[in-house]
């Protein structure tokens, strides 16, 4: 059977039952992947035509107006098909790792946000904007985004403490320097696209600031001089943290504009008021040619995605991993 890979236009001969990710790798098609187990989302691609079997569901496309996203690592070839993979300049490959780390320190940033820094027992790699699973106990595993960069001495996470949440009680109550945490990752598709030359919009809600810091730090490290408009939305002024880090980044890059947006209370000299997505909507009439990074709670990410599309951003250039806090 035949597999047509777009946008390259490569036609591959494949066997029935072959794993889609394996086929792409064997033919040296540039494709992102990490966990190879359906967890990280980095191997996501789009089926444009034909048949694929993906982890319990059969995709059979006959209408040229339809398409379906699948995880290549979980997909099996069952007939001729056409897929589209992300642009080659976006491909990142960081083999998933599971390793032990020790808590270096736990620091309160606000009343309910903790900065957790870990010292890994081995080297690993990730792209700016990705996340990892942290296992504090056998049945206590949560996803958190890295705030720093690959190669940093310590791995940094920002954790919001949710009343009654088991992980929150553990991190905010008993976790201390020297404790062991098991880390697995990296995961996530909202990583920095370093070859993009146009403007970037980064929208962070609450502890979604962590991956946004990573994206901006990564952009500066990569020598990107793109205009970057960073919107940081918080509930109250007291919830705003990391402002000194943002000032330091703005000092390093003339093109970085930081907008602090506070939902409750009136505007002040240092911030605007209202919803962060409303601030973006008030400032911009078009986002064509932009890359958009959205990091925060699912309602903010959904509203931001809807807004970015309405303002003309290419849906393929809107990068978001919803930052779930429920039950933490
Ligand atoms: Fe496919 Fe992680 S490599 S989901």
GROMACS .gro file of C-alpha atoms and ligand atoms in nm:
model
  332
    1UNK     CA    1   0.000   0.000   0.000
    2UNK     CA    2   0.102   0.364  -0.045
    3UNK     CA    3   0.152   0.648   0.198
    4UNK     CA    4   0.171   1.001   0.058
    5UNK     CA    5   0.343   1.243   0.299
    6UNK     CA    6   0.263   1.612   0.263
    7UNK     CA    7   0.388   1.885   0.239
    8UNK     CA    8   0.694   1.696   0.104
    9UNK     CA    9   0.494   1.509  -0.162
   10UNK     CA   10   0.688   1.188  -0.085
   11UNK     CA   11   0.521   0.861  -0.177
   12UNK     CA   12   0.626   0.568   0.044
   13UNK     CA   13   0.557   0.199  -0.007
   14UNK     CA   14   0.441   0.048   0.322
   15UNK     CA   15   0.317  -0.284   0.454
   16UNK     CA   16  -0.024  -0.341   0.605
   17UNK     CA   17  -0.003  -0.330   0.983
   18UNK     CA   18   0.306  -0.106   0.989
   19UNK     CA   19   0.327   0.157   1.261
   20UNK     CA   20   0.300   0.503   1.106
   21UNK     CA   21   0.577   0.663   1.316
   22UNK     CA   22   0.812   0.373   1.244
   23UNK     CA   23   0.743   0.407   0.871
   24UNK     CA   24   0.822   0.779   0.880
   25UNK     CA   25   1.142   0.725   1.077
   26UNK     CA   26   1.258   0.436   0.857
   27UNK     CA   27   1.219   0.657   0.552
   28UNK     CA   28   1.396   0.945   0.731
   29UNK     CA   29   1.097   1.173   0.704
   30UNK     CA   30   1.159   1.460   0.953
   31UNK     CA   31   0.893   1.410   1.218
   32UNK     CA   32   0.873   1.513   1.586
   33UNK     CA   33   0.835   1.246   1.851
   34UNK     CA   34   0.926   1.174   2.208
   35UNK     CA   35   0.743   0.913   2.420
   36UNK     CA   36   0.641   0.674   2.136
   37UNK     CA   37   0.354   0.565   2.361
   38UNK     CA   38   0.066   0.805   2.287
   39UNK     CA   39   0.127   1.032   2.586
   40UNK     CA   40   0.325   1.337   2.477
   41UNK     CA   41   0.137   1.447   2.163
   42UNK     CA   42   0.451   1.553   1.976
   43UNK     CA   43   0.402   1.306   1.688
   44UNK     CA   44   0.058   1.442   1.600
   45UNK     CA   45  -0.012   1.456   1.226
   46UNK     CA   46  -0.315   1.502   1.005
   47UNK     CA   47  -0.479   1.237   0.787
   48UNK     CA   48  -0.604   1.404   0.469
   49UNK     CA   49  -0.724   1.100   0.279
   50UNK     CA   50  -0.750   0.722   0.306
   51UNK     CA   51  -0.750   0.486   0.603
   52UNK     CA   52  -0.557   0.461   0.928
   53UNK     CA   53  -0.622   0.270   1.247
   54UNK     CA   54  -0.541   0.468   1.560
   55UNK     CA   55  -0.555   0.301   1.903
   56UNK     CA   56  -0.903   0.156   1.888
   57UNK     CA   57  -1.060   0.379   1.623
   58UNK     CA   58  -1.064   0.343   1.248
   59UNK     CA   59  -1.028   0.657   1.039
   60UNK     CA   60  -1.163   0.634   0.689
   61UNK     CA   61  -1.171   0.959   0.493
   62UNK     CA   62  -1.349   0.990   0.162
   63UNK     CA   63  -1.454   1.355   0.164
   64UNK     CA   64  -1.164   1.582   0.053
   65UNK     CA   65  -1.299   1.853   0.284
   66UNK     CA   66  -1.249   1.632   0.590
   67UNK     CA   67  -0.934   1.553   0.785
   68UNK     CA   68  -0.848   1.396   1.119
   69UNK     CA   69  -0.559   1.429   1.361
   70UNK     CA   70  -0.383   1.114   1.478
   71UNK     CA   71  -0.079   1.029   1.687
   72UNK     CA   72   0.164   0.863   1.448
   73UNK     CA   73   0.312   0.645   1.723
   74UNK     CA   74  -0.035   0.496   1.792
   75UNK     CA   75  -0.141   0.457   1.429
   76UNK     CA   76  -0.133   0.153   1.206
   77UNK     CA   77  -0.146   0.144   0.827
   78UNK     CA   78  -0.454  -0.037   0.700
   79UNK     CA   79  -0.486   0.111   0.351
   80UNK     CA   80  -0.355   0.378   0.114
   81UNK     CA   81  -0.354   0.715   0.279
   82UNK     CA   82  -0.228   1.072   0.269
   83UNK     CA   83  -0.100   1.246   0.577
   84UNK     CA   84   0.031   1.593   0.650
   85UNK     CA   85   0.310   1.638   0.902
   86UNK     CA   86   0.420   1.968   1.063
   87UNK     CA   87   0.657   2.187   0.869
   88UNK     CA   88   1.012   2.050   0.870
   89UNK     CA   89   1.144   2.356   1.054
   90UNK     CA   90   0.925   2.262   1.351
   91UNK     CA   91   1.053   1.911   1.400
   92UNK     CA   92   1.199   1.837   1.742
   93UNK     CA   93   1.313   1.500   1.870
   94UNK     CA   94   1.376   1.452   2.239
   95UNK     CA   95   1.361   1.084   2.333
   96UNK     CA   96   1.136   1.050   2.638
   97UNK     CA   97   1.324   0.980   2.959
   98UNK     CA   98   1.226   0.870   3.305
   99UNK     CA   99   1.475   0.972   3.571
  100UNK     CA  100   1.512   1.058   3.936
  101UNK     CA  101   1.565   1.409   4.062
  102UNK     CA  102   1.618   1.562   4.405
  103UNK     CA  103   1.436   1.868   4.531
  104UNK     CA  104   1.687   2.156   4.542
  105UNK     CA  105   1.439   2.402   4.691
  106UNK     CA  106   1.071   2.483   4.730
  107UNK     CA  107   0.997   2.855   4.735
  108UNK     CA  108   0.667   3.039   4.781
  109UNK     CA  109   0.620   3.297   4.503
  110UNK     CA  110   0.268   3.407   4.604
  111UNK     CA  111   0.011   3.289   4.853
  112UNK     CA  112  -0.069   2.990   4.632
  113UNK     CA  113   0.214   2.955   4.381
  114UNK     CA  114   0.528   2.756   4.454
  115UNK     CA  115   0.853   2.751   4.260
  116UNK     CA  116   0.993   2.399   4.267
  117UNK     CA  117   1.348   2.338   4.150
  118UNK     CA  118   1.491   1.992   4.096
  119UNK     CA  119   1.839   1.858   4.044
  120UNK     CA  120   1.831   1.575   3.791
  121UNK     CA  121   2.049   1.267   3.826
  122UNK     CA  122   2.109   1.262   3.451
  123UNK     CA  123   2.115   1.489   3.148
  124UNK     CA  124   1.803   1.519   2.938
  125UNK     CA  125   1.674   1.746   2.665
  126UNK     CA  126   1.355   1.933   2.595
  127UNK     CA  127   1.241   2.230   2.391
  128UNK     CA  128   1.128   2.560   2.545
  129UNK     CA  129   0.756   2.541   2.627
  130UNK     CA  130   0.731   2.166   2.689
  131UNK     CA  131   0.619   1.991   3.006
  132UNK     CA  132   0.701   1.680   3.210
  133UNK     CA  133   0.518   1.444   3.444
  134UNK     CA  134   0.633   1.470   3.805
  135UNK     CA  135   0.576   1.168   4.027
  136UNK     CA  136   0.587   1.253   4.397
  137UNK     CA  137   0.451   0.914   4.513
  138UNK     CA  138   0.338   0.598   4.330
  139UNK     CA  139  -0.015   0.734   4.287
  140UNK     CA  140   0.067   1.105   4.280
  141UNK     CA  141   0.165   1.211   3.929
  142UNK     CA  142   0.097   1.552   3.774
  143UNK     CA  143   0.203   1.742   3.460
  144UNK     CA  144   0.397   2.068   3.500
  145UNK     CA  145   0.575   2.286   3.246
  146UNK     CA  146   0.941   2.370   3.268
  147UNK     CA  147   1.015   2.741   3.317
  148UNK     CA  148   1.378   2.721   3.215
  149UNK     CA  149   1.590   2.583   2.936
  150UNK     CA  150   1.754   2.258   2.850
  151UNK     CA  151   2.098   2.264   3.008
  152UNK     CA  152   2.002   2.466   3.315
  153UNK     CA  153   2.159   2.331   3.632
  154UNK     CA  154   1.818   2.301   3.797
  155UNK     CA  155   1.481   2.215   3.642
  156UNK     CA  156   1.220   2.471   3.744
  157UNK     CA  157   0.843   2.434   3.773
  158UNK     CA  158   0.572   2.671   3.898
  159UNK     CA  159   0.295   2.495   4.084
  160UNK     CA  160  -0.035   2.648   4.184
  161UNK     CA  161  -0.165   2.514   4.512
  162UNK     CA  162  -0.530   2.417   4.487
  163UNK     CA  163  -0.725   2.386   4.815
  164UNK     CA  164  -0.786   2.018   4.887
  165UNK     CA  165  -0.567   1.899   4.598
  166UNK     CA  166  -0.347   1.603   4.691
  167UNK     CA  167  -0.045   1.719   4.493
  168UNK     CA  168  -0.096   2.071   4.624
  169UNK     CA  169  -0.101   1.951   4.983
  170UNK     CA  170   0.211   1.747   4.923
  171UNK     CA  171   0.406   2.023   4.742
  172UNK     CA  172   0.285   2.303   4.969
  173UNK     CA  173   0.295   2.104   5.291
  174UNK     CA  174   0.558   1.835   5.312
  175UNK     CA  175   0.788   1.842   5.008
  176UNK     CA  176   1.135   1.959   5.108
  177UNK     CA  177   1.492   1.986   4.984
  178UNK     CA  178   1.648   1.645   4.929
  179UNK     CA  179   1.323   1.461   4.856
  180UNK     CA  180   1.317   1.243   4.548
  181UNK     CA  181   1.085   1.314   4.253
  182UNK     CA  182   1.058   1.096   3.947
  183UNK     CA  183   1.047   1.295   3.621
  184UNK     CA  184   0.927   1.171   3.284
  185UNK     CA  185   0.921   1.367   2.963
  186UNK     CA  186   0.946   1.587   2.776
  187UNK     CA  187   0.592   1.617   2.647
  188UNK     CA  188   0.384   1.870   2.462
  189UNK     CA  189   0.357   2.038   2.125
  190UNK     CA  190   0.354   2.403   2.233
  191UNK     CA  191   0.729   2.435   2.197
  192UNK     CA  192   0.919   2.731   2.056
  193UNK     CA  193   0.945   2.746   1.678
  194UNK     CA  194   1.291   2.894   1.636
  195UNK     CA  195   1.285   2.950   1.261
  196UNK     CA  196   0.986   3.179   1.269
  197UNK     CA  197   1.085   3.536   1.184
  198UNK     CA  198   0.759   3.723   1.242
  199UNK     CA  199   0.598   3.855   1.558
  200UNK     CA  200   0.518   3.628   1.850
  201UNK     CA  201   0.220   3.652   2.084
  202UNK     CA  202   0.266   3.477   2.419
  203UNK     CA  203  -0.035   3.464   2.649
  204UNK     CA  204   0.008   3.323   3.000
  205UNK     CA  205  -0.261   3.270   3.260
  206UNK     CA  206  -0.139   3.218   3.619
  207UNK     CA  207   0.131   2.950   3.636
  208UNK     CA  208   0.110   2.930   3.256
  209UNK     CA  209   0.385   3.189   3.294
  210UNK     CA  210   0.633   2.903   3.338
  211UNK     CA  211   0.622   2.774   2.978
  212UNK     CA  212   0.595   3.130   2.845
  213UNK     CA  213   0.914   3.223   3.033
  214UNK     CA  214   1.076   2.917   2.880
  215UNK     CA  215   0.962   3.016   2.530
  216UNK     CA  216   1.091   3.373   2.565
  217UNK     CA  217   1.416   3.261   2.726
  218UNK     CA  218   1.458   3.008   2.447
  219UNK     CA  219   1.392   3.272   2.182
  220UNK     CA  220   1.660   3.498   2.327
  221UNK     CA  221   1.905   3.211   2.365
  222UNK     CA  222   1.846   3.119   2.000
  223UNK     CA  223   1.923   3.476   1.897
  224UNK     CA  224   1.570   3.546   1.774
  225UNK     CA  225   1.503   3.919   1.751
  226UNK     CA  226   1.132   3.885   1.670
  227UNK     CA  227   0.887   4.129   1.826
  228UNK     CA  228   0.735   3.945   2.124
  229UNK     CA  229   0.415   4.061   2.293
  230UNK     CA  230   0.376   3.883   2.624
  231UNK     CA  231   0.043   3.908   2.809
  232UNK     CA  232   0.037   3.778   3.165
  233UNK     CA  233  -0.312   3.740   3.312
  234UNK     CA  234  -0.370   3.698   3.686
  235UNK     CA  235  -0.676   3.713   3.913
  236UNK     CA  236  -0.555   3.987   4.148
  237UNK     CA  237  -0.245   4.205   4.170
  238UNK     CA  238  -0.121   3.986   4.456
  239UNK     CA  239  -0.120   3.685   4.221
  240UNK     CA  240   0.133   3.844   3.986
  241UNK     CA  241   0.474   3.686   4.027
  242UNK     CA  242   0.794   3.673   3.826
  243UNK     CA  243   0.779   4.040   3.727
  244UNK     CA  244   1.151   4.087   3.795
  245UNK     CA  245   1.226   3.797   3.558
  246UNK     CA  246   1.009   3.958   3.293
  247UNK     CA  247   1.185   4.294   3.342
  248UNK     CA  248   1.519   4.122   3.306
  249UNK     CA  249   1.409   3.960   2.979
  250UNK     CA  250   1.275   4.294   2.851
  251UNK     CA  251   1.614   4.452   2.930
  252UNK     CA  252   1.779   4.191   2.710
  253UNK     CA  253   1.541   4.231   2.415
  254UNK     CA  254   1.411   4.568   2.290
  255UNK     CA  255   1.135   4.391   2.102
  256UNK     CA  256   0.977   4.233   2.412
  257UNK     CA  257   0.665   4.408   2.542
  258UNK     CA  258   0.515   4.279   2.866
  259UNK     CA  259   0.150   4.345   2.953
  260UNK     CA  260   0.030   4.255   3.301
  261UNK     CA  261  -0.348   4.213   3.302
  262UNK     CA  262  -0.535   4.181   3.632
  263UNK     CA  263  -0.888   4.037   3.621
  264UNK     CA  264  -1.019   4.179   3.948
  265UNK     CA  265  -0.977   4.546   4.038
  266UNK     CA  266  -0.915   4.860   3.840
  267UNK     CA  267  -0.622   4.945   3.617
  268UNK     CA  268  -0.311   5.085   3.783
  269UNK     CA  269   0.015   5.235   3.667
  270UNK     CA  270   0.175   4.894   3.640
  271UNK     CA  271  -0.109   4.690   3.496
  272UNK     CA  272  -0.430   4.677   3.297
  273UNK     CA  273  -0.758   4.534   3.419
  274UNK     CA  274  -0.993   4.272   3.276
  275UNK     CA  275  -0.946   3.938   3.104
  276UNK     CA  276  -0.614   3.878   2.938
  277UNK     CA  277  -0.779   3.775   2.610
  278UNK     CA  278  -0.980   4.100   2.608
  279UNK     CA  279  -0.653   4.294   2.638
  280UNK     CA  280  -0.515   4.109   2.335
  281UNK     CA  281  -0.835   4.176   2.140
  282UNK     CA  282  -0.817   4.547   2.227
  283UNK     CA  283  -0.456   4.576   2.107
  284UNK     CA  284  -0.456   4.383   1.780
  285UNK     CA  285  -0.678   4.376   1.472
  286UNK     CA  286  -0.488   4.103   1.288
  287UNK     CA  287  -0.246   3.821   1.371
  288UNK     CA  288  -0.168   3.697   1.021
  289UNK     CA  289   0.195   3.579   1.007
  290UNK     CA  290   0.225   3.559   1.387
  291UNK     CA  291   0.308   3.260   1.604
  292UNK     CA  292   0.080   3.234   1.904
  293UNK     CA  293   0.168   3.054   2.229
  294UNK     CA  294  -0.113   3.008   2.482
  295UNK     CA  295  -0.042   2.866   2.827
  296UNK     CA  296  -0.292   2.854   3.110
  297UNK     CA  297  -0.619   2.708   3.227
  298UNK     CA  298  -0.834   2.544   2.957
  299UNK     CA  299  -1.099   2.824   2.940
  300UNK     CA  300  -0.829   3.085   2.877
  301UNK     CA  301  -0.658   2.866   2.620
  302UNK     CA  302  -0.988   2.802   2.442
  303UNK     CA  303  -1.079   3.172   2.440
  304UNK     CA  304  -0.730   3.262   2.321
  305UNK     CA  305  -0.738   3.003   2.044
  306UNK     CA  306  -1.078   3.128   1.926
  307UNK     CA  307  -0.957   3.489   1.933
  308UNK     CA  308  -0.632   3.414   1.749
  309UNK     CA  309  -0.821   3.234   1.475
  310UNK     CA  310  -1.069   3.520   1.446
  311UNK     CA  311  -0.778   3.762   1.410
  312UNK     CA  312  -0.636   3.562   1.122
  313UNK     CA  313  -0.364   3.350   1.284
  314UNK     CA  314  -0.298   3.028   1.093
  315UNK     CA  315  -0.449   2.748   1.309
  316UNK     CA  316  -0.126   2.552   1.260
  317UNK     CA  317   0.064   2.843   1.415
  318UNK     CA  318  -0.137   2.853   1.737
  319UNK     CA  319   0.051   2.647   1.995
  320UNK     CA  320  -0.118   2.546   2.316
  321UNK     CA  321  -0.106   2.272   2.577
  322UNK     CA  322  -0.391   2.344   2.818
  323UNK     CA  323  -0.252   2.369   3.168
  324UNK     CA  324  -0.493   2.170   3.379
  325UNK     CA  325  -0.516   2.249   3.746
  326UNK     CA  326  -0.830   2.059   3.840
  327UNK     CA  327  -0.771   1.797   4.104
  328UNK     CA  328  -0.410   1.892   4.167
  329LIG    FE1  329   0.355   0.986   1.988
  329LIG    FE2  330   0.451   1.079   2.217
  329LIG     S1  331   0.563   1.019   2.038
  329LIG     S2  332   0.242   1.066   2.153
   0.00000   0.00000   0.00000
